[in-house]
PDB file of C-alpha atoms in Angstrom:
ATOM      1  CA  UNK A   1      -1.484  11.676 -25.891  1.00 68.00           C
ATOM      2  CA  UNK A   2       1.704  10.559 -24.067  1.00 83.00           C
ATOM      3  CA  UNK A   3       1.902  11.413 -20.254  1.00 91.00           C
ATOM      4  CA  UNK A   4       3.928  14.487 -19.279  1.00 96.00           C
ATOM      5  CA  UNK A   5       7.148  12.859 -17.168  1.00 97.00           C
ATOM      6  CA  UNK A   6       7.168  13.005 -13.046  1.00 98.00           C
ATOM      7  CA  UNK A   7      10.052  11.368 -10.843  1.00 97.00           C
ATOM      8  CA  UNK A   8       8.045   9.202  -9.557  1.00 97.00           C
ATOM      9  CA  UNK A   9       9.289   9.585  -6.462  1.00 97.00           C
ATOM     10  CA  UNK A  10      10.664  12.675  -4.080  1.00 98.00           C
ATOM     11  CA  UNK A  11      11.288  13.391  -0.312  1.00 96.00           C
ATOM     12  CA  UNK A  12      12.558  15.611   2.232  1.00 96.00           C
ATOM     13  CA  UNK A  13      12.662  16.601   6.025  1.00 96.00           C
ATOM     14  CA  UNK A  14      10.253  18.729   7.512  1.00 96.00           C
ATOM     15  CA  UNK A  15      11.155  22.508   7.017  1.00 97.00           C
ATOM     16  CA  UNK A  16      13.548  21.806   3.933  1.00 97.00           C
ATOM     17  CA  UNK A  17      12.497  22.501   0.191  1.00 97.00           C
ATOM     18  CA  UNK A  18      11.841  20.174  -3.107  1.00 97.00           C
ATOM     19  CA  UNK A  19      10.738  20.517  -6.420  1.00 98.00           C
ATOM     20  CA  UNK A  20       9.125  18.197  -8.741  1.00 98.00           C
ATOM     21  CA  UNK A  21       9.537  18.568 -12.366  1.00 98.00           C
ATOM     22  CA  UNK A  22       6.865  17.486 -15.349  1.00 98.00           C
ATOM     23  CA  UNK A  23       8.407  17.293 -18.243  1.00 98.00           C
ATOM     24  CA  UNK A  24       6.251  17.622 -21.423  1.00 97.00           C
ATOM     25  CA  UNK A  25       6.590  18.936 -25.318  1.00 96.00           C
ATOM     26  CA  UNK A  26       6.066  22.172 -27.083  1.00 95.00           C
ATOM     27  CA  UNK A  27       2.778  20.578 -28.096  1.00 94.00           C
ATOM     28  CA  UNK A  28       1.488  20.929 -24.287  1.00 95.00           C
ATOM     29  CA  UNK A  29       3.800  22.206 -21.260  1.00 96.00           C
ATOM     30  CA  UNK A  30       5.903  24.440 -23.401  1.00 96.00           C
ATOM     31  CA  UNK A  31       3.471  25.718 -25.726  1.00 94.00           C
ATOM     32  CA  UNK A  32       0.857  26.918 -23.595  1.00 94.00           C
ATOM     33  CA  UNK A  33       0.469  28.422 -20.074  1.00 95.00           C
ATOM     34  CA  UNK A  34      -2.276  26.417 -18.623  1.00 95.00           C
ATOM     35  CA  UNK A  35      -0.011  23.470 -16.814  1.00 97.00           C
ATOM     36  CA  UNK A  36      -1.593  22.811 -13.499  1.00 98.00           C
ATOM     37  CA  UNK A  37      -0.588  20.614 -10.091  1.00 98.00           C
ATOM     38  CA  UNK A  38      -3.042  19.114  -8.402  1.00 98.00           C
ATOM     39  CA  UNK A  39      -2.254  16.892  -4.372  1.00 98.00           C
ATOM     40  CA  UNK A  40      -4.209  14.039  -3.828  1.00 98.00           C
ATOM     41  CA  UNK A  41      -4.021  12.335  -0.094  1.00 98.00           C
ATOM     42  CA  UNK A  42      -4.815   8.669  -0.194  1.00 96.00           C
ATOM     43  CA  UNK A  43      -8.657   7.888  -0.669  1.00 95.00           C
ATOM     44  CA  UNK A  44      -9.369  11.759  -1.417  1.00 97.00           C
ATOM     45  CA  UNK A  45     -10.283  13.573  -4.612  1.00 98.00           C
ATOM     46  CA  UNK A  46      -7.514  15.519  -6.169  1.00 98.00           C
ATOM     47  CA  UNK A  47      -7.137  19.276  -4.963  1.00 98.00           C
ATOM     48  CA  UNK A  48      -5.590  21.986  -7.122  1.00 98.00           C
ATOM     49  CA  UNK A  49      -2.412  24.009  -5.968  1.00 98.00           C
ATOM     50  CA  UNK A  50      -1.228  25.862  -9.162  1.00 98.00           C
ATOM     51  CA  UNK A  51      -2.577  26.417 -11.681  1.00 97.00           C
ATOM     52  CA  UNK A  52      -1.658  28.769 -14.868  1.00 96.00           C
ATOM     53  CA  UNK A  53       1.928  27.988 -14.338  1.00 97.00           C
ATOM     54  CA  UNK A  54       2.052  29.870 -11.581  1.00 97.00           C
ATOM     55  CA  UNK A  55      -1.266  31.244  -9.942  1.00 97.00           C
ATOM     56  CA  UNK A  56      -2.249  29.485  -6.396  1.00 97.00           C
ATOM     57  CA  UNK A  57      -5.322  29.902  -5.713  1.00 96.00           C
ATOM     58  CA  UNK A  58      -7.295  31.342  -2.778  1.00 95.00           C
ATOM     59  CA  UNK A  59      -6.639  28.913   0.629  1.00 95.00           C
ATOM     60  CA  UNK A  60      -3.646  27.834  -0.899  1.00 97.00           C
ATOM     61  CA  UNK A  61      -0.706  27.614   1.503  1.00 96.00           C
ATOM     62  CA  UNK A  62       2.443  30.348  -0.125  1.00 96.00           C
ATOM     63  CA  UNK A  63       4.635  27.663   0.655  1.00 97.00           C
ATOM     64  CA  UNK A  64       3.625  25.895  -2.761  1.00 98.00           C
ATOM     65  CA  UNK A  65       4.757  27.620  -5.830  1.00 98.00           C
ATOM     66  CA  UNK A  66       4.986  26.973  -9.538  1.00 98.00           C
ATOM     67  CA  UNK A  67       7.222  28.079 -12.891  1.00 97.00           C
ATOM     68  CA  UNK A  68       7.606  26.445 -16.679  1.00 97.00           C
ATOM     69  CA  UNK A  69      10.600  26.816 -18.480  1.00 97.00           C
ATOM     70  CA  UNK A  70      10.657  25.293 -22.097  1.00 97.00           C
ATOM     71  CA  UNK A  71       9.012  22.317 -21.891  1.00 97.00           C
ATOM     72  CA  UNK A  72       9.226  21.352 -17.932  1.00 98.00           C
ATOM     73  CA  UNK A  73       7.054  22.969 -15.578  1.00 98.00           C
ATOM     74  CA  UNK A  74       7.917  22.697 -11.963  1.00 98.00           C
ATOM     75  CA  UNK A  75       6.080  22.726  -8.621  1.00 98.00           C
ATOM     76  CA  UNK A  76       8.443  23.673  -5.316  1.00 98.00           C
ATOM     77  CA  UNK A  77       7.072  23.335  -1.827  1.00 98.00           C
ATOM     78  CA  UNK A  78       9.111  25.089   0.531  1.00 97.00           C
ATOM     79  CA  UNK A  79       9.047  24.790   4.261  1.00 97.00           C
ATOM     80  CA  UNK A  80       8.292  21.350   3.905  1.00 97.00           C
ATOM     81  CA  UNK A  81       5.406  19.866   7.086  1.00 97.00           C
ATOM     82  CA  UNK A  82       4.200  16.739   7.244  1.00 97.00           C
ATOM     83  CA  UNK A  83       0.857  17.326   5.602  1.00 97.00           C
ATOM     84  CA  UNK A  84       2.273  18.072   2.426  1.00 98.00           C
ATOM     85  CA  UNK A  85       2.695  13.626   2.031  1.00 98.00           C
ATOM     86  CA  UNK A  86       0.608  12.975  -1.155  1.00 98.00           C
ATOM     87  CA  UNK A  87       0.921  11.804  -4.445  1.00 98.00           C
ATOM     88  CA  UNK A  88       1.250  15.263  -6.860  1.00 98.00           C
ATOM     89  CA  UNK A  89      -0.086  15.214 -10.492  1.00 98.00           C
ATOM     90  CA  UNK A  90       0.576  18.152 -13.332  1.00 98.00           C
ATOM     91  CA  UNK A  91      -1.776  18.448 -16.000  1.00 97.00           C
ATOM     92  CA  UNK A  92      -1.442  20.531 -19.504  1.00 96.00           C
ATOM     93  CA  UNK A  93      -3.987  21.730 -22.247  1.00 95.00           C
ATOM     94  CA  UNK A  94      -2.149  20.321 -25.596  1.00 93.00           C
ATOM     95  CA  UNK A  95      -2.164  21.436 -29.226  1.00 92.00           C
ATOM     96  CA  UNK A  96      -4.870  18.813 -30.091  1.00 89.00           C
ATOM     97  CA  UNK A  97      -7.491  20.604 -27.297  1.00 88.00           C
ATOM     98  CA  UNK A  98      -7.020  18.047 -25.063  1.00 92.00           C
ATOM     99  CA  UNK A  99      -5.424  17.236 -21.849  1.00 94.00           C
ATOM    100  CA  UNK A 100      -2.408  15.139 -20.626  1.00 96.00           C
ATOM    101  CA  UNK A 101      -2.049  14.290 -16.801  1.00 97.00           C
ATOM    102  CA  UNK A 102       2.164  13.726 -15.496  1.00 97.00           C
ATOM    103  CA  UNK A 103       2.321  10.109 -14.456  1.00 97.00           C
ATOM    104  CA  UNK A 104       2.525  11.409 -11.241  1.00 97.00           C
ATOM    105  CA  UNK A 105       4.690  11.839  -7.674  1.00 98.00           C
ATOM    106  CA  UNK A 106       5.124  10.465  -4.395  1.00 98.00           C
ATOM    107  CA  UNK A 107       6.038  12.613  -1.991  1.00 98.00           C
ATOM    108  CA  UNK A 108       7.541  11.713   1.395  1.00 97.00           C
ATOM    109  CA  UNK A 109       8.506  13.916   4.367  1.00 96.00           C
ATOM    110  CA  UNK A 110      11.097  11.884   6.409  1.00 92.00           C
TER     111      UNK A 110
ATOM    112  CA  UNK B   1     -20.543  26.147  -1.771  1.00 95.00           C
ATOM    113  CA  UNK B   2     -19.641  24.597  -5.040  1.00 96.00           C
ATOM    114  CA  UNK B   3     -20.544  20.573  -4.946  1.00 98.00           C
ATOM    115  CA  UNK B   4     -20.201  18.243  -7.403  1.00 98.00           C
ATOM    116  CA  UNK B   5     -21.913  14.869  -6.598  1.00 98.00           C
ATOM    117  CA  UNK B   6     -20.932  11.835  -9.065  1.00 96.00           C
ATOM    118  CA  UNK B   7     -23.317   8.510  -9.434  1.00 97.00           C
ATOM    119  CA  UNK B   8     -23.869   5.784 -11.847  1.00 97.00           C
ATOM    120  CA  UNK B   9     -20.917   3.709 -11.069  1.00 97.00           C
ATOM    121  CA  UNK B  10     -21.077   0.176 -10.815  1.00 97.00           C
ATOM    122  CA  UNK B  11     -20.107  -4.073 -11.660  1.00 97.00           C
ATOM    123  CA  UNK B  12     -20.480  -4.332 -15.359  1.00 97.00           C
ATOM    124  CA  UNK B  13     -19.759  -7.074 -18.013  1.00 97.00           C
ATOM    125  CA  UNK B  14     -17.294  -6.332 -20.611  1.00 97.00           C
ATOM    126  CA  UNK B  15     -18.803  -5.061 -23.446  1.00 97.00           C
ATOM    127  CA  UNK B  16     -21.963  -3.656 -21.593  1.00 98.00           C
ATOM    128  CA  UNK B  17     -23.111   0.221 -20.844  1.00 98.00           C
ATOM    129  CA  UNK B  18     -22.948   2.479 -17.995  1.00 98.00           C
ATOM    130  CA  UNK B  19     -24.242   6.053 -17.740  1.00 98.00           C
ATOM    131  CA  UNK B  20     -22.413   8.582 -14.989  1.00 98.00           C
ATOM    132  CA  UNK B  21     -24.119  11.116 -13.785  1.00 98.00           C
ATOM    133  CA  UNK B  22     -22.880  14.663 -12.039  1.00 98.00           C
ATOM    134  CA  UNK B  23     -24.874  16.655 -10.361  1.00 98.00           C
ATOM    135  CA  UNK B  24     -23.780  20.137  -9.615  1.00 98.00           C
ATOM    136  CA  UNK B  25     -24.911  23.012  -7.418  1.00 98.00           C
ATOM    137  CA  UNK B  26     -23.363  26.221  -5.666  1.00 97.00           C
ATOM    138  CA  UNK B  27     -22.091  27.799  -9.274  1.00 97.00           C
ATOM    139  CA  UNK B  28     -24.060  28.852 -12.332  1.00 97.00           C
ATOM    140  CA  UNK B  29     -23.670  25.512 -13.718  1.00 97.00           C
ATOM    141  CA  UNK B  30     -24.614  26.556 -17.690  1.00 96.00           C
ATOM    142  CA  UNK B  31     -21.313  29.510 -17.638  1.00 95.00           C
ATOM    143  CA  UNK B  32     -18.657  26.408 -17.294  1.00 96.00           C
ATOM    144  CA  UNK B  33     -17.157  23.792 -19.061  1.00 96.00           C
ATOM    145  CA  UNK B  34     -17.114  20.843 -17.161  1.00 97.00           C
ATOM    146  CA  UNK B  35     -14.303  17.518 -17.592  1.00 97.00           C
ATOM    147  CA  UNK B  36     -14.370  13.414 -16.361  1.00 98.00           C
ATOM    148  CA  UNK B  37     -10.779  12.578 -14.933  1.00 98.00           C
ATOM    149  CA  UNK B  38     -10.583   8.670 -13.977  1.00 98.00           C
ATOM    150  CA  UNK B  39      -8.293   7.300 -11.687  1.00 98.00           C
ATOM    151  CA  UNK B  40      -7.515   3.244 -11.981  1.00 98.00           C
ATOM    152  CA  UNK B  41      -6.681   1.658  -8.921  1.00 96.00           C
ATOM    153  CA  UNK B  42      -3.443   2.076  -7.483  1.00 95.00           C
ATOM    154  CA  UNK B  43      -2.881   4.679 -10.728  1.00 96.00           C
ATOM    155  CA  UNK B  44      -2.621   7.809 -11.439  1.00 97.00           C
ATOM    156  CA  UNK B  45      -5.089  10.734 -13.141  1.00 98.00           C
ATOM    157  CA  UNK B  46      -6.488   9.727 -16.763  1.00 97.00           C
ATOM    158  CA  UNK B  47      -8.607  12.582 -18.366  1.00 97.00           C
ATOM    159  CA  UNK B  48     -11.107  11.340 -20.137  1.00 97.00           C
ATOM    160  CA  UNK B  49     -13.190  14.242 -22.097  1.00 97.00           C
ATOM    161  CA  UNK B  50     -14.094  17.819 -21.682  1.00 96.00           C
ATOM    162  CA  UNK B  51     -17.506  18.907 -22.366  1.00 95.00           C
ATOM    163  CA  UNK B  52     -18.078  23.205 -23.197  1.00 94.00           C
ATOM    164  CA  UNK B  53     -20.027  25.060 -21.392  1.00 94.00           C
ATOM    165  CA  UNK B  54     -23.183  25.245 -23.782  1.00 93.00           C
ATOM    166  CA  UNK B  55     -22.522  21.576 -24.935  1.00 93.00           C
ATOM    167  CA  UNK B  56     -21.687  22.618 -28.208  1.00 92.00           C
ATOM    168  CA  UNK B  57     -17.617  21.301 -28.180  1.00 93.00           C
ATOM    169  CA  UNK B  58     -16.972  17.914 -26.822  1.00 95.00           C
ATOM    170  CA  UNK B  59     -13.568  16.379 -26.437  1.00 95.00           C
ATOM    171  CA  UNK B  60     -12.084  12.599 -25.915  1.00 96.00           C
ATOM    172  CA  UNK B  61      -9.119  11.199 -25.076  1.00 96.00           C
ATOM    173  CA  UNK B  62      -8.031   8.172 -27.706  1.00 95.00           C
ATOM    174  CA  UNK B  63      -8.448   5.714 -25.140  1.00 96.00           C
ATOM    175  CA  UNK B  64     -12.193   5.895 -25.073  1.00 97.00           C
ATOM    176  CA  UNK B  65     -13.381   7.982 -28.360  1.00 97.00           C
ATOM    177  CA  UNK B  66     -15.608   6.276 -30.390  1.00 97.00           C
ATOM    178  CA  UNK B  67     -16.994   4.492 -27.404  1.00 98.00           C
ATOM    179  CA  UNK B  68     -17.563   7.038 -24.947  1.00 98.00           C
ATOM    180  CA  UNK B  69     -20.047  10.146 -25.090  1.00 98.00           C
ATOM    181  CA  UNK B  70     -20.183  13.720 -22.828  1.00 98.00           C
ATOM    182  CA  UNK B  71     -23.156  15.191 -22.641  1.00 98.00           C
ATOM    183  CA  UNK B  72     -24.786  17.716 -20.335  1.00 97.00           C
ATOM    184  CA  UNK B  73     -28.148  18.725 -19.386  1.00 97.00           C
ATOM    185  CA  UNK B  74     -28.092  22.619 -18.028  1.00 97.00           C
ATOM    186  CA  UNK B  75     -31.363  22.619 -16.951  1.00 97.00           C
ATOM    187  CA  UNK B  76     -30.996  20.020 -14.619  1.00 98.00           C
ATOM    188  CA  UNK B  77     -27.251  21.029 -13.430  1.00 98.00           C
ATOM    189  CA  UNK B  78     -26.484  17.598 -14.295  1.00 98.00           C
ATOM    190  CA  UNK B  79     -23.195  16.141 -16.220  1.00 98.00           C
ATOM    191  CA  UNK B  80     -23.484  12.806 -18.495  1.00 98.00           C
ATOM    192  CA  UNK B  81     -20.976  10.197 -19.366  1.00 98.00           C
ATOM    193  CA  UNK B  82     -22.385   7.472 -21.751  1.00 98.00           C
ATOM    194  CA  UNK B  83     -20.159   4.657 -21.825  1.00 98.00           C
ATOM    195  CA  UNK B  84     -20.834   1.668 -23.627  1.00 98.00           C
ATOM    196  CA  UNK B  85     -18.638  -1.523 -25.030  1.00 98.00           C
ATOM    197  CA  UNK B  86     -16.537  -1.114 -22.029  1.00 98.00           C
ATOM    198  CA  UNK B  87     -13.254  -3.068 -21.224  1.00 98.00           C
ATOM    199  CA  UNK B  88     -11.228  -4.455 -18.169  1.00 97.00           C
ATOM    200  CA  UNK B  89      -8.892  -1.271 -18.865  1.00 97.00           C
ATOM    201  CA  UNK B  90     -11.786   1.303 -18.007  1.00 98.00           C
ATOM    202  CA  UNK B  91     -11.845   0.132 -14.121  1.00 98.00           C
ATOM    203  CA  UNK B  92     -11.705   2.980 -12.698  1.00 98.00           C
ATOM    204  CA  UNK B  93     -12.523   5.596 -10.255  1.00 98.00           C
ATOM    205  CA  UNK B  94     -14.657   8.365 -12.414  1.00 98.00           C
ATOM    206  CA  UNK B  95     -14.544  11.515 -11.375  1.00 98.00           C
ATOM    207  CA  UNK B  96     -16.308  14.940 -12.471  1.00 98.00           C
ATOM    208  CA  UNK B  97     -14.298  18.228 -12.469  1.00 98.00           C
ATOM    209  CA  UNK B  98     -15.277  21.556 -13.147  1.00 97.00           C
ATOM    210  CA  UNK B  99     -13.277  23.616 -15.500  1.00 96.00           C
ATOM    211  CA  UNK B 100     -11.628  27.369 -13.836  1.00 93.00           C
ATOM    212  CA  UNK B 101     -12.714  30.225 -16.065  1.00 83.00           C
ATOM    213  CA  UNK B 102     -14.564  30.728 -18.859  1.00 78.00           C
ATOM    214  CA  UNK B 103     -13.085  28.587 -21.473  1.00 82.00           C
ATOM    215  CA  UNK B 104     -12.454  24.937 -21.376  1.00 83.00           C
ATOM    216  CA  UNK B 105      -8.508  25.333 -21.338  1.00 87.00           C
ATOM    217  CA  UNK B 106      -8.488  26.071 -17.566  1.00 88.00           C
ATOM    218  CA  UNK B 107      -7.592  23.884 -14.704  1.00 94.00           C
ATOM    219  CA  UNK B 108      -9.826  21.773 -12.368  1.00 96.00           C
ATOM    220  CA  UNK B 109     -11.078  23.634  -9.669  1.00 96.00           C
ATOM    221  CA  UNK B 110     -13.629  21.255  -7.842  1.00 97.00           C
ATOM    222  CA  UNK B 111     -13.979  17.914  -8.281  1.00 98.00           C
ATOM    223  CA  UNK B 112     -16.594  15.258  -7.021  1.00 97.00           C
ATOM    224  CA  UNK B 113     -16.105  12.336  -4.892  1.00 97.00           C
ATOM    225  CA  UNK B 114     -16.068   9.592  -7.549  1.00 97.00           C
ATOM    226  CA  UNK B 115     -17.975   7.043  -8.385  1.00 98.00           C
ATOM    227  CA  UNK B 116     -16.405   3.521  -9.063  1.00 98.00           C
ATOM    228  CA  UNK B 117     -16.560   1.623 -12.531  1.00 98.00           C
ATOM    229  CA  UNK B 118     -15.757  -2.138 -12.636  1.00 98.00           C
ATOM    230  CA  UNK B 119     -15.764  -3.844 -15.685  1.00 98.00           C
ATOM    231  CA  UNK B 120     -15.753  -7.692 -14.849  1.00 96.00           C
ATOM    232  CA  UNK B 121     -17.389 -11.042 -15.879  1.00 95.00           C
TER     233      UNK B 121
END
C-alpha cells in the first residue's frame, strides 16, 4: 500500500493556472476510475473537489478540474484566487479493495 | 444536512484500547458504506478501513489489521472503530467519512470533524 506520488509542493499568482499530478500504478490510478482530490485548509476536515477522475461535484467552483492518463491523474485549478491555498490530497480504490491517499500538496498563491 | 459527528478520542498508554465512535444523521445511514481516514500531525491523509454498507465487508489498511476492528451499528446511525494494542505511530487525528454512491469504491463525500488519538506514556 505505497502512497500515490504528489510534488509536494506547487504555486502560482492569482488568475494564472497549475496542475498537480499523483502518480500511482495500474494496480490503483491507472486501473480504475475512482481517483479522487480532496483540499484541506489548515485545522479543517478535508473537502472533496473531484472525484471519478473527473466529476466535481455540486458547489464546486468550475475552475477545478480533473483527468487520468495511464497511471497519473491530475487536478488543474485555473483562474487561480487566493482561497484556493491548501494542502491537496488524491486518493485511489486499488486492486487489493483498498485505498491509497497521494502524500500530498502544498499549494501557494504568490 | 448530512453530519457526521466523531468521539472517543483521547491520551492512551501504548498498548491500551480506544473505541471511536461516529454518529451520523441527515442521510439514510444503513444505504452507505462508510470509511476512517487519520491524519498524524503535521501529515498527510492515512486511510485506515472501509466498512460496507450492511456491515457484511470490512477492509484494513496493513498498518493497523490485526489490531484494529470496523464495525457499525445501523440502528443507532452510529460508526465503530475498536482499536486496541495501540502504538506511538497511531497519533493521530481520526476522522469518519462517508462513502459517495452505492458501493464502497466511491470517494469521500462528508467527513466529520475528528477526534484526536494520542498514544503516550
Amino acid at each position: 500500500q505505497s502512497a500515490l506520488t504528489q510534488p509536494a509542493s506547487v504555486s502560482g499568482s492569482p488568475g494564472q493556472s497549475i496542475t498537480i499530478s499523483c502518480t500511482g500504478t495500474s494496480s490503483d490510478v491507472g486501473g480504475y476510475n475512482y481517483v479522487s482530490w480532496y483540499q484541506q485548509h489548515p485545522g479543517k476536515a478535508p473537502k472533496v473537489m473531484i472525484y471519478d477522475v473527473s466529476n466535481r461535484p455540486s458547489g464546486v467552483s468550475n475552475r477545478f478540474s480533473g483527468s487520468k492518463s495511464g497511471n497519473t491523474a491530475s487536478l488543474t485549478i485555473s483562474g487561480l484566487q487566493a482561497e484556493d491555498e491548501a494542502d491537496y490530497y488524491c486518493s485511489s480504490h486499488t486492486s487489493s479493495s483498498t485505498r491509497v491517499f497521494g502524500g500530498g500538496t502544498k499549494l501557494t498563491v504568490l | 444536512e448530512v453530519q457526521l459527528l466523531d468521539s472517543g478520542g483521547g491520551l492512551v498508554q501504548p498498548g491500551g484500547s480506544l473505541r471511536l465512535s461516529c454518529a451520523a444523521s441527515g442521510f439514510t445511514f444503513s444505504s452507505y458504506a462508510m470509511s476512517w481516514v487519520r491524519q498524524a500531525p503535521g501529515k498527510g491523509l492515512e486511510w485506515v478501513s472501509t466498512i460496507s454498507s450492511s456491515g457484511g465487508g470490512t477492509y484494513y489498511a496493513d498498518s493497523v489489521k490485526g489490531r484494529f476492528t470496523i464495525s457499525r451499528d445501523n440502528s443507532k446511525n452510529t460508526l465503530y472503530l475498536q482499536m486496541n494494542s495501540l502504538r506511538a505511530e497511531d497519533t493521530a487525528l481520526y476522522y469518519c467519512a462517508k462513502i459517495r454512491g452505492s458501493g464502497s469504491l466511491g470517494d469521500f463525500d462528508y467527513w466529520g470533524q475528528g477526534t484526536l488519538v494520542t498514544v503516550s506514556s
